[in-house]
Amino acid sequence: MTSTPVARGADELVERARTVHSARGPLPERVRGTRTVVVTCMDCRIMVEDVFALRLGEAYVIRNAGATVTDDVLRSLTVAQRLLGTSEILLIAHTDCGMSRVDDGALVERLREECGSAPAWSPAGFVDVREHVRAGLRRLASSPHLVPGSTACGFVYDVETGALEEVAP
Ligand code: ZN
């Protein structure tokens, strides 16, 4: 595996954003007709715009630790479908996901010890990434608030090769 130089931190990113902003032209005020929402992991090796060669306005992107279909992911998807008119979901988990090494019970216990209380949320660690995708697809299919007839497809993204493998529900 090769390593890539990384940003030093938030200050450098903000400075870079100012440079980019001053160099580019105005952005469109509003985009219409976006059909697709990508739900994926926050892992910094997944450059969603590059994976799908996305152009401005082609997809909404929702990210969290593990590409887990949580209540808040369902909230955002419901807004994206009911208020913004999207109809397709791509659920993209990935190989070597950190959440596949998280022991929920151990993390909750650690938080209880270090912070004095357990979180209201589940860490949602998982063992098998394909089964994790299937569980996410089942949760999407059982949501009463998503638009009937909207579609959801699940994939595993290989962070070493860049390949996408579809996961049957
Ligand atoms: Zn991940």
mmCIF file with all atom_site columns, C-alpha atoms and ligand atoms in Angstrom:
data_model
loop_
_atom_site.group_PDB
_atom_site.id
_atom_site.type_symbol
_atom_site.label_atom_id
_atom_site.label_alt_id
_atom_site.label_comp_id
_atom_site.label_asym_id
_atom_site.label_entity_id
_atom_site.label_seq_id
_atom_site.pdbx_PDB_ins_code
_atom_site.Cartn_x
_atom_site.Cartn_y
_atom_site.Cartn_z
_atom_site.occupancy
_atom_site.B_iso_or_equiv
_atom_site.pdbx_formal_charge
_atom_site.auth_seq_id
_atom_site.auth_comp_id
_atom_site.auth_asym_id
_atom_site.auth_atom_id
_atom_site.pdbx_PDB_model_num
ATOM   1   C  CA . MET A 1 1   ? 0.000   0.000  0.000   1.00 0.00 ? 1   MET A CA 1
ATOM   2   C  CA . THR A 1 2   ? 1.315   3.455  -0.835  1.00 0.00 ? 2   THR A CA 1
ATOM   3   C  CA . SER A 1 3   ? 0.973   6.398  1.484   1.00 0.00 ? 3   SER A CA 1
ATOM   4   C  CA . THR A 1 4   ? -0.244  9.829  0.462   1.00 0.00 ? 4   THR A CA 1
ATOM   5   C  CA . PRO A 1 5   ? 0.854   13.109 1.998   1.00 0.00 ? 5   PRO A CA 1
ATOM   6   C  CA . VAL A 1 6   ? -1.956  14.585 4.076   1.00 0.00 ? 6   VAL A CA 1
ATOM   7   C  CA . ALA A 1 7   ? -2.986  18.096 5.036   1.00 0.00 ? 7   ALA A CA 1
ATOM   8   C  CA . ARG A 1 8   ? -1.499  19.430 8.236   1.00 0.00 ? 8   ARG A CA 1
ATOM   9   C  CA . GLY A 1 9   ? -4.909  20.288 9.589   1.00 0.00 ? 9   GLY A CA 1
ATOM   10  C  CA . ALA A 1 10  ? -7.910  22.593 9.559   1.00 0.00 ? 10  ALA A CA 1
ATOM   11  C  CA . ASP A 1 11  ? -5.882  25.819 9.211   1.00 0.00 ? 11  ASP A CA 1
ATOM   12  C  CA . GLU A 1 12  ? -4.245  24.593 6.022   1.00 0.00 ? 12  GLU A CA 1
ATOM   13  C  CA . LEU A 1 13  ? -7.582  23.446 4.563   1.00 0.00 ? 13  LEU A CA 1
ATOM   14  C  CA . VAL A 1 14  ? -9.219  26.812 5.268   1.00 0.00 ? 14  VAL A CA 1
ATOM   15  C  CA . GLU A 1 15  ? -6.305  28.609 3.658   1.00 0.00 ? 15  GLU A CA 1
ATOM   16  C  CA . ARG A 1 16  ? -6.530  26.315 0.631   1.00 0.00 ? 16  ARG A CA 1
ATOM   17  C  CA . ALA A 1 17  ? -10.296 26.964 0.359   1.00 0.00 ? 17  ALA A CA 1
ATOM   18  C  CA . ARG A 1 18  ? -9.633  30.708 0.245   1.00 0.00 ? 18  ARG A CA 1
ATOM   19  C  CA . THR A 1 19  ? -7.133  30.212 -2.569  1.00 0.00 ? 19  THR A CA 1
ATOM   20  C  CA . VAL A 1 20  ? -9.528  27.981 -4.525  1.00 0.00 ? 20  VAL A CA 1
ATOM   21  C  CA . HIS A 1 21  ? -12.400 30.426 -4.027  1.00 0.00 ? 21  HIS A CA 1
ATOM   22  C  CA . SER A 1 22  ? -10.453 33.381 -5.313  1.00 0.00 ? 22  SER A CA 1
ATOM   23  C  CA . ALA A 1 23  ? -9.409  31.425 -8.416  1.00 0.00 ? 23  ALA A CA 1
ATOM   24  C  CA . ARG A 1 24  ? -12.755 30.095 -9.602  1.00 0.00 ? 24  ARG A CA 1
ATOM   25  C  CA . GLY A 1 25  ? -15.779 31.690 -11.163 1.00 0.00 ? 25  GLY A CA 1
ATOM   26  C  CA . PRO A 1 26  ? -19.268 31.974 -9.661  1.00 0.00 ? 26  PRO A CA 1
ATOM   27  C  CA . LEU A 1 27  ? -21.161 28.787 -8.878  1.00 0.00 ? 27  LEU A CA 1
ATOM   28  C  CA . PRO A 1 28  ? -24.727 28.200 -10.062 1.00 0.00 ? 28  PRO A CA 1
ATOM   29  C  CA . GLU A 1 29  ? -27.310 29.430 -7.578  1.00 0.00 ? 29  GLU A CA 1
ATOM   30  C  CA . ARG A 1 30  ? -29.356 26.293 -7.694  1.00 0.00 ? 30  ARG A CA 1
ATOM   31  C  CA . VAL A 1 31  ? -29.196 22.835 -9.239  1.00 0.00 ? 31  VAL A CA 1
ATOM   32  C  CA . ARG A 1 32  ? -32.321 21.052 -10.459 1.00 0.00 ? 32  ARG A CA 1
ATOM   33  C  CA . GLY A 1 33  ? -32.998 17.445 -11.341 1.00 0.00 ? 33  GLY A CA 1
ATOM   34  C  CA . THR A 1 34  ? -30.582 15.656 -9.015  1.00 0.00 ? 34  THR A CA 1
ATOM   35  C  CA . ARG A 1 35  ? -31.861 12.072 -8.731  1.00 0.00 ? 35  ARG A CA 1
ATOM   36  C  CA . THR A 1 36  ? -29.204 10.298 -6.736  1.00 0.00 ? 36  THR A CA 1
ATOM   37  C  CA . VAL A 1 37  ? -28.019 10.225 -3.130  1.00 0.00 ? 37  VAL A CA 1
ATOM   38  C  CA . VAL A 1 38  ? -24.757 8.489  -2.215  1.00 0.00 ? 38  VAL A CA 1
ATOM   39  C  CA . VAL A 1 39  ? -24.559 7.188  1.354   1.00 0.00 ? 39  VAL A CA 1
ATOM   40  C  CA . THR A 1 40  ? -21.017 6.259  2.264   1.00 0.00 ? 40  THR A CA 1
ATOM   41  C  CA . CYS A 1 41  ? -18.422 6.099  5.022   1.00 0.00 ? 41  CYS A CA 1
ATOM   42  C  CA . MET A 1 42  ? -16.530 9.150  6.261   1.00 0.00 ? 42  MET A CA 1
ATOM   43  C  CA . ASP A 1 43  ? -13.246 7.307  5.582   1.00 0.00 ? 43  ASP A CA 1
ATOM   44  C  CA . CYS A 1 44  ? -10.885 9.882  4.061   1.00 0.00 ? 44  CYS A CA 1
ATOM   45  C  CA . ARG A 1 45  ? -9.647  7.398  1.438   1.00 0.00 ? 45  ARG A CA 1
ATOM   46  C  CA . ILE A 1 46  ? -13.015 7.564  -0.327  1.00 0.00 ? 46  ILE A CA 1
ATOM   47  C  CA . MET A 1 47  ? -13.042 10.586 -2.635  1.00 0.00 ? 47  MET A CA 1
ATOM   48  C  CA . VAL A 1 48  ? -16.694 10.308 -3.615  1.00 0.00 ? 48  VAL A CA 1
ATOM   49  C  CA . GLU A 1 49  ? -16.461 12.925 -6.345  1.00 0.00 ? 49  GLU A CA 1
ATOM   50  C  CA . ASP A 1 50  ? -13.558 11.015 -7.900  1.00 0.00 ? 50  ASP A CA 1
ATOM   51  C  CA . VAL A 1 51  ? -15.039 7.523  -7.458  1.00 0.00 ? 51  VAL A CA 1
ATOM   52  C  CA . PHE A 1 52  ? -18.070 8.498  -9.545  1.00 0.00 ? 52  PHE A CA 1
ATOM   53  C  CA . ALA A 1 53  ? -16.454 11.292 -11.561 1.00 0.00 ? 53  ALA A CA 1
ATOM   54  C  CA . LEU A 1 54  ? -19.204 13.480 -10.162 1.00 0.00 ? 54  LEU A CA 1
ATOM   55  C  CA . ARG A 1 55  ? -19.985 16.815 -11.676 1.00 0.00 ? 55  ARG A CA 1
ATOM   56  C  CA . LEU A 1 56  ? -21.638 19.610 -9.748  1.00 0.00 ? 56  LEU A CA 1
ATOM   57  C  CA . GLY A 1 57  ? -25.256 18.778 -8.972  1.00 0.00 ? 57  GLY A CA 1
ATOM   58  C  CA . GLU A 1 58  ? -25.179 15.092 -9.916  1.00 0.00 ? 58  GLU A CA 1
ATOM   59  C  CA . ALA A 1 59  ? -25.570 13.630 -6.433  1.00 0.00 ? 59  ALA A CA 1
ATOM   60  C  CA . TYR A 1 60  ? -26.179 14.445 -2.816  1.00 0.00 ? 60  TYR A CA 1
ATOM   61  C  CA . VAL A 1 61  ? -23.685 12.787 -0.490  1.00 0.00 ? 61  VAL A CA 1
ATOM   62  C  CA . ILE A 1 62  ? -24.354 11.634 3.081   1.00 0.00 ? 62  ILE A CA 1
ATOM   63  C  CA . ARG A 1 63  ? -21.429 10.281 5.091   1.00 0.00 ? 63  ARG A CA 1
ATOM   64  C  CA . ASN A 1 64  ? -20.915 8.806  8.530   1.00 0.00 ? 64  ASN A CA 1
ATOM   65  C  CA . ALA A 1 65  ? -18.714 6.283  10.289  1.00 0.00 ? 65  ALA A CA 1
ATOM   66  C  CA . GLY A 1 66  ? -19.335 2.961  8.536   1.00 0.00 ? 66  GLY A CA 1
ATOM   67  C  CA . ALA A 1 67  ? -21.905 4.036  5.912   1.00 0.00 ? 67  ALA A CA 1
ATOM   68  C  CA . THR A 1 68  ? -24.455 2.950  8.469   1.00 0.00 ? 68  THR A CA 1
ATOM   69  C  CA . VAL A 1 69  ? -28.148 3.583  7.825   1.00 0.00 ? 69  VAL A CA 1
ATOM   70  C  CA . THR A 1 70  ? -28.938 5.436  11.044  1.00 0.00 ? 70  THR A CA 1
ATOM   71  C  CA . ASP A 1 71  ? -32.004 7.457  11.991  1.00 0.00 ? 71  ASP A CA 1
ATOM   72  C  CA . ASP A 1 72  ? -30.175 10.580 10.840  1.00 0.00 ? 72  ASP A CA 1
ATOM   73  C  CA . VAL A 1 73  ? -29.309 9.045  7.462   1.00 0.00 ? 73  VAL A CA 1
ATOM   74  C  CA . LEU A 1 74  ? -33.009 8.196  7.070   1.00 0.00 ? 74  LEU A CA 1
ATOM   75  C  CA . ARG A 1 75  ? -33.868 11.788 8.013   1.00 0.00 ? 75  ARG A CA 1
ATOM   76  C  CA . SER A 1 76  ? -31.569 13.174 5.298   1.00 0.00 ? 76  SER A CA 1
ATOM   77  C  CA . LEU A 1 77  ? -32.757 10.633 2.719   1.00 0.00 ? 77  LEU A CA 1
ATOM   78  C  CA . THR A 1 78  ? -36.375 11.480 3.486   1.00 0.00 ? 78  THR A CA 1
ATOM   79  C  CA . VAL A 1 79  ? -35.646 15.179 2.932   1.00 0.00 ? 79  VAL A CA 1
ATOM   80  C  CA . ALA A 1 80  ? -33.710 14.337 -0.253  1.00 0.00 ? 80  ALA A CA 1
ATOM   81  C  CA . GLN A 1 81  ? -36.631 12.315 -1.622  1.00 0.00 ? 81  GLN A CA 1
ATOM   82  C  CA . ARG A 1 82  ? -39.706 14.135 -0.323  1.00 0.00 ? 82  ARG A CA 1
ATOM   83  C  CA . LEU A 1 83  ? -38.458 17.716 -0.591  1.00 0.00 ? 83  LEU A CA 1
ATOM   84  C  CA . LEU A 1 84  ? -35.691 17.567 -3.210  1.00 0.00 ? 84  LEU A CA 1
ATOM   85  C  CA . GLY A 1 85  ? -37.102 14.925 -5.545  1.00 0.00 ? 85  GLY A CA 1
ATOM   86  C  CA . THR A 1 86  ? -34.361 12.294 -5.536  1.00 0.00 ? 86  THR A CA 1
ATOM   87  C  CA . SER A 1 87  ? -35.311 8.681  -6.277  1.00 0.00 ? 87  SER A CA 1
ATOM   88  C  CA . GLU A 1 88  ? -32.097 6.606  -6.219  1.00 0.00 ? 88  GLU A CA 1
ATOM   89  C  CA . ILE A 1 89  ? -29.823 5.643  -3.318  1.00 0.00 ? 89  ILE A CA 1
ATOM   90  C  CA . LEU A 1 90  ? -26.316 4.212  -3.640  1.00 0.00 ? 90  LEU A CA 1
ATOM   91  C  CA . LEU A 1 91  ? -25.178 2.694  -0.335  1.00 0.00 ? 91  LEU A CA 1
ATOM   92  C  CA . ILE A 1 92  ? -21.389 2.328  -0.433  1.00 0.00 ? 92  ILE A CA 1
ATOM   93  C  CA . ALA A 1 93  ? -19.488 0.601  2.362   1.00 0.00 ? 93  ALA A CA 1
ATOM   94  C  CA . HIS A 1 94  ? -15.822 -0.268 1.880   1.00 0.00 ? 94  HIS A CA 1
ATOM   95  C  CA . THR A 1 95  ? -13.009 -2.701 2.537   1.00 0.00 ? 95  THR A CA 1
ATOM   96  C  CA . ASP A 1 96  ? -10.778 -2.163 5.579   1.00 0.00 ? 96  ASP A CA 1
ATOM   97  C  CA . CYS A 1 97  ? -13.452 -0.026 7.286   1.00 0.00 ? 97  CYS A CA 1
ATOM   98  C  CA . GLY A 1 98  ? -12.468 1.060  10.786  1.00 0.00 ? 98  GLY A CA 1
ATOM   99  C  CA . MET A 1 99  ? -15.982 0.300  11.988  1.00 0.00 ? 99  MET A CA 1
ATOM   100 C  CA . SER A 1 100 ? -15.363 -3.380 11.239  1.00 0.00 ? 100 SER A CA 1
ATOM   101 C  CA . ARG A 1 101 ? -12.864 -3.319 14.102  1.00 0.00 ? 101 ARG A CA 1
ATOM   102 C  CA . VAL A 1 102 ? -15.110 -1.537 16.617  1.00 0.00 ? 102 VAL A CA 1
ATOM   103 C  CA . ASP A 1 103 ? -16.460 -3.571 19.530  1.00 0.00 ? 103 ASP A CA 1
ATOM   104 C  CA . ASP A 1 104 ? -19.704 -1.797 20.448  1.00 0.00 ? 104 ASP A CA 1
ATOM   105 C  CA . GLY A 1 105 ? -19.743 -3.021 24.040  1.00 0.00 ? 105 GLY A CA 1
ATOM   106 C  CA . ALA A 1 106 ? -16.105 -2.089 24.659  1.00 0.00 ? 106 ALA A CA 1
ATOM   107 C  CA . LEU A 1 107 ? -16.544 1.407  23.203  1.00 0.00 ? 107 LEU A CA 1
ATOM   108 C  CA . VAL A 1 108 ? -19.707 2.072  25.203  1.00 0.00 ? 108 VAL A CA 1
ATOM   109 C  CA . GLU A 1 109 ? -17.969 0.886  28.362  1.00 0.00 ? 109 GLU A CA 1
ATOM   110 C  CA . ARG A 1 110 ? -14.965 3.097  27.635  1.00 0.00 ? 110 ARG A CA 1
ATOM   111 C  CA . LEU A 1 111 ? -17.222 6.116  27.135  1.00 0.00 ? 111 LEU A CA 1
ATOM   112 C  CA . ARG A 1 112 ? -19.035 5.313  30.351  1.00 0.00 ? 112 ARG A CA 1
ATOM   113 C  CA . GLU A 1 113 ? -15.721 5.219  32.221  1.00 0.00 ? 113 GLU A CA 1
ATOM   114 C  CA . GLU A 1 114 ? -14.087 8.225  30.563  1.00 0.00 ? 114 GLU A CA 1
ATOM   115 C  CA . CYS A 1 115 ? -17.140 10.470 30.178  1.00 0.00 ? 115 CYS A CA 1
ATOM   116 C  CA . GLY A 1 116 ? -19.439 9.364  32.966  1.00 0.00 ? 116 GLY A CA 1
ATOM   117 C  CA . SER A 1 117 ? -22.303 8.210  30.755  1.00 0.00 ? 117 SER A CA 1
ATOM   118 C  CA . ALA A 1 118 ? -23.112 5.895  27.886  1.00 0.00 ? 118 ALA A CA 1
ATOM   119 C  CA . PRO A 1 119 ? -24.099 7.486  24.557  1.00 0.00 ? 119 PRO A CA 1
ATOM   120 C  CA . ALA A 1 120 ? -27.719 7.485  23.412  1.00 0.00 ? 120 ALA A CA 1
ATOM   121 C  CA . TRP A 1 121 ? -26.547 6.060  20.065  1.00 0.00 ? 121 TRP A CA 1
ATOM   122 C  CA . SER A 1 122 ? -25.081 2.699  19.178  1.00 0.00 ? 122 SER A CA 1
ATOM   123 C  CA . PRO A 1 123 ? -21.526 2.730  17.774  1.00 0.00 ? 123 PRO A CA 1
ATOM   124 C  CA . ALA A 1 124 ? -22.786 0.277  15.110  1.00 0.00 ? 124 ALA A CA 1
ATOM   125 C  CA . GLY A 1 125 ? -19.587 -1.661 14.573  1.00 0.00 ? 125 GLY A CA 1
ATOM   126 C  CA . PHE A 1 126 ? -19.859 -4.634 12.237  1.00 0.00 ? 126 PHE A CA 1
ATOM   127 C  CA . VAL A 1 127 ? -17.951 -7.768 11.267  1.00 0.00 ? 127 VAL A CA 1
ATOM   128 C  CA . ASP A 1 128 ? -18.852 -8.631 7.668   1.00 0.00 ? 128 ASP A CA 1
ATOM   129 C  CA . VAL A 1 129 ? -18.982 -5.663 5.296   1.00 0.00 ? 129 VAL A CA 1
ATOM   130 C  CA . ARG A 1 130 ? -21.309 -7.353 2.801   1.00 0.00 ? 130 ARG A CA 1
ATOM   131 C  CA . GLU A 1 131 ? -23.764 -8.289 5.543   1.00 0.00 ? 131 GLU A CA 1
ATOM   132 C  CA . HIS A 1 132 ? -23.475 -4.715 6.812   1.00 0.00 ? 132 HIS A CA 1
ATOM   133 C  CA . VAL A 1 133 ? -24.542 -3.454 3.381   1.00 0.00 ? 133 VAL A CA 1
ATOM   134 C  CA . ARG A 1 134 ? -27.427 -5.946 3.278   1.00 0.00 ? 134 ARG A CA 1
ATOM   135 C  CA . ALA A 1 135 ? -28.584 -4.795 6.719   1.00 0.00 ? 135 ALA A CA 1
ATOM   136 C  CA . GLY A 1 136 ? -28.502 -1.195 5.487   1.00 0.00 ? 136 GLY A CA 1
ATOM   137 C  CA . LEU A 1 137 ? -30.524 -2.097 2.400   1.00 0.00 ? 137 LEU A CA 1
ATOM   138 C  CA . ARG A 1 138 ? -33.086 -3.874 4.593   1.00 0.00 ? 138 ARG A CA 1
ATOM   139 C  CA . ARG A 1 139 ? -33.381 -0.810 6.801   1.00 0.00 ? 139 ARG A CA 1
ATOM   140 C  CA . LEU A 1 140 ? -33.920 1.396  3.739   1.00 0.00 ? 140 LEU A CA 1
ATOM   141 C  CA . ALA A 1 141 ? -36.534 -0.991 2.354   1.00 0.00 ? 141 ALA A CA 1
ATOM   142 C  CA . SER A 1 142 ? -38.459 -0.997 5.622   1.00 0.00 ? 142 SER A CA 1
ATOM   143 C  CA . SER A 1 143 ? -38.528 2.772  6.054   1.00 0.00 ? 143 SER A CA 1
ATOM   144 C  CA . PRO A 1 144 ? -42.125 4.024  5.849   1.00 0.00 ? 144 PRO A CA 1
ATOM   145 C  CA . HIS A 1 145 ? -40.996 7.541  4.942   1.00 0.00 ? 145 HIS A CA 1
ATOM   146 C  CA . LEU A 1 146 ? -38.984 6.975  1.769   1.00 0.00 ? 146 LEU A CA 1
ATOM   147 C  CA . VAL A 1 147 ? -40.878 7.281  -1.502  1.00 0.00 ? 147 VAL A CA 1
ATOM   148 C  CA . PRO A 1 148 ? -42.377 3.986  -2.733  1.00 0.00 ? 148 PRO A CA 1
ATOM   149 C  CA . GLY A 1 149 ? -40.710 2.969  -5.975  1.00 0.00 ? 149 GLY A CA 1
ATOM   150 C  CA . SER A 1 150 ? -37.429 4.683  -5.150  1.00 0.00 ? 150 SER A CA 1
ATOM   151 C  CA . THR A 1 151 ? -34.432 2.396  -5.589  1.00 0.00 ? 151 THR A CA 1
ATOM   152 C  CA . ALA A 1 152 ? -31.472 1.485  -3.381  1.00 0.00 ? 152 ALA A CA 1
ATOM   153 C  CA . CYS A 1 153 ? -28.382 -0.439 -4.474  1.00 0.00 ? 153 CYS A CA 1
ATOM   154 C  CA . GLY A 1 154 ? -25.545 -1.567 -2.223  1.00 0.00 ? 154 GLY A CA 1
ATOM   155 C  CA . PHE A 1 155 ? -21.828 -1.789 -2.998  1.00 0.00 ? 155 PHE A CA 1
ATOM   156 C  CA . VAL A 1 156 ? -18.478 -2.437 -1.362  1.00 0.00 ? 156 VAL A CA 1
ATOM   157 C  CA . TYR A 1 157 ? -15.742 -0.053 -2.497  1.00 0.00 ? 157 TYR A CA 1
ATOM   158 C  CA . ASP A 1 158 ? -12.233 -1.516 -2.448  1.00 0.00 ? 158 ASP A CA 1
ATOM   159 C  CA . VAL A 1 159 ? -9.992  1.214  -1.014  1.00 0.00 ? 159 VAL A CA 1
ATOM   160 C  CA . GLU A 1 160 ? -6.875  -0.386 -2.488  1.00 0.00 ? 160 GLU A CA 1
ATOM   161 C  CA . THR A 1 161 ? -8.021  -0.988 -6.059  1.00 0.00 ? 161 THR A CA 1
ATOM   162 C  CA . GLY A 1 162 ? -10.884 1.483  -6.402  1.00 0.00 ? 162 GLY A CA 1
ATOM   163 C  CA . ALA A 1 163 ? -13.203 -1.300 -7.616  1.00 0.00 ? 163 ALA A CA 1
ATOM   164 C  CA . LEU A 1 164 ? -16.911 -1.258 -6.773  1.00 0.00 ? 164 LEU A CA 1
ATOM   165 C  CA . GLU A 1 165 ? -18.555 -4.606 -6.040  1.00 0.00 ? 165 GLU A CA 1
ATOM   166 C  CA . GLU A 1 166 ? -22.346 -4.729 -6.012  1.00 0.00 ? 166 GLU A CA 1
ATOM   167 C  CA . VAL A 1 167 ? -23.905 -6.526 -3.065  1.00 0.00 ? 167 VAL A CA 1
ATOM   168 C  CA . ALA A 1 168 ? -27.125 -8.393 -3.729  1.00 0.00 ? 168 ALA A CA 1
ATOM   169 C  CA . PRO A 1 169 ? -29.836 -7.603 -1.137  1.00 0.00 ? 169 PRO A CA 1
HETATM 170 ZN ZN . ZN  B 2 .   ? -15.294 3.140  6.855   1.00 0.00 ? 1   ZN  B ZN 1
#
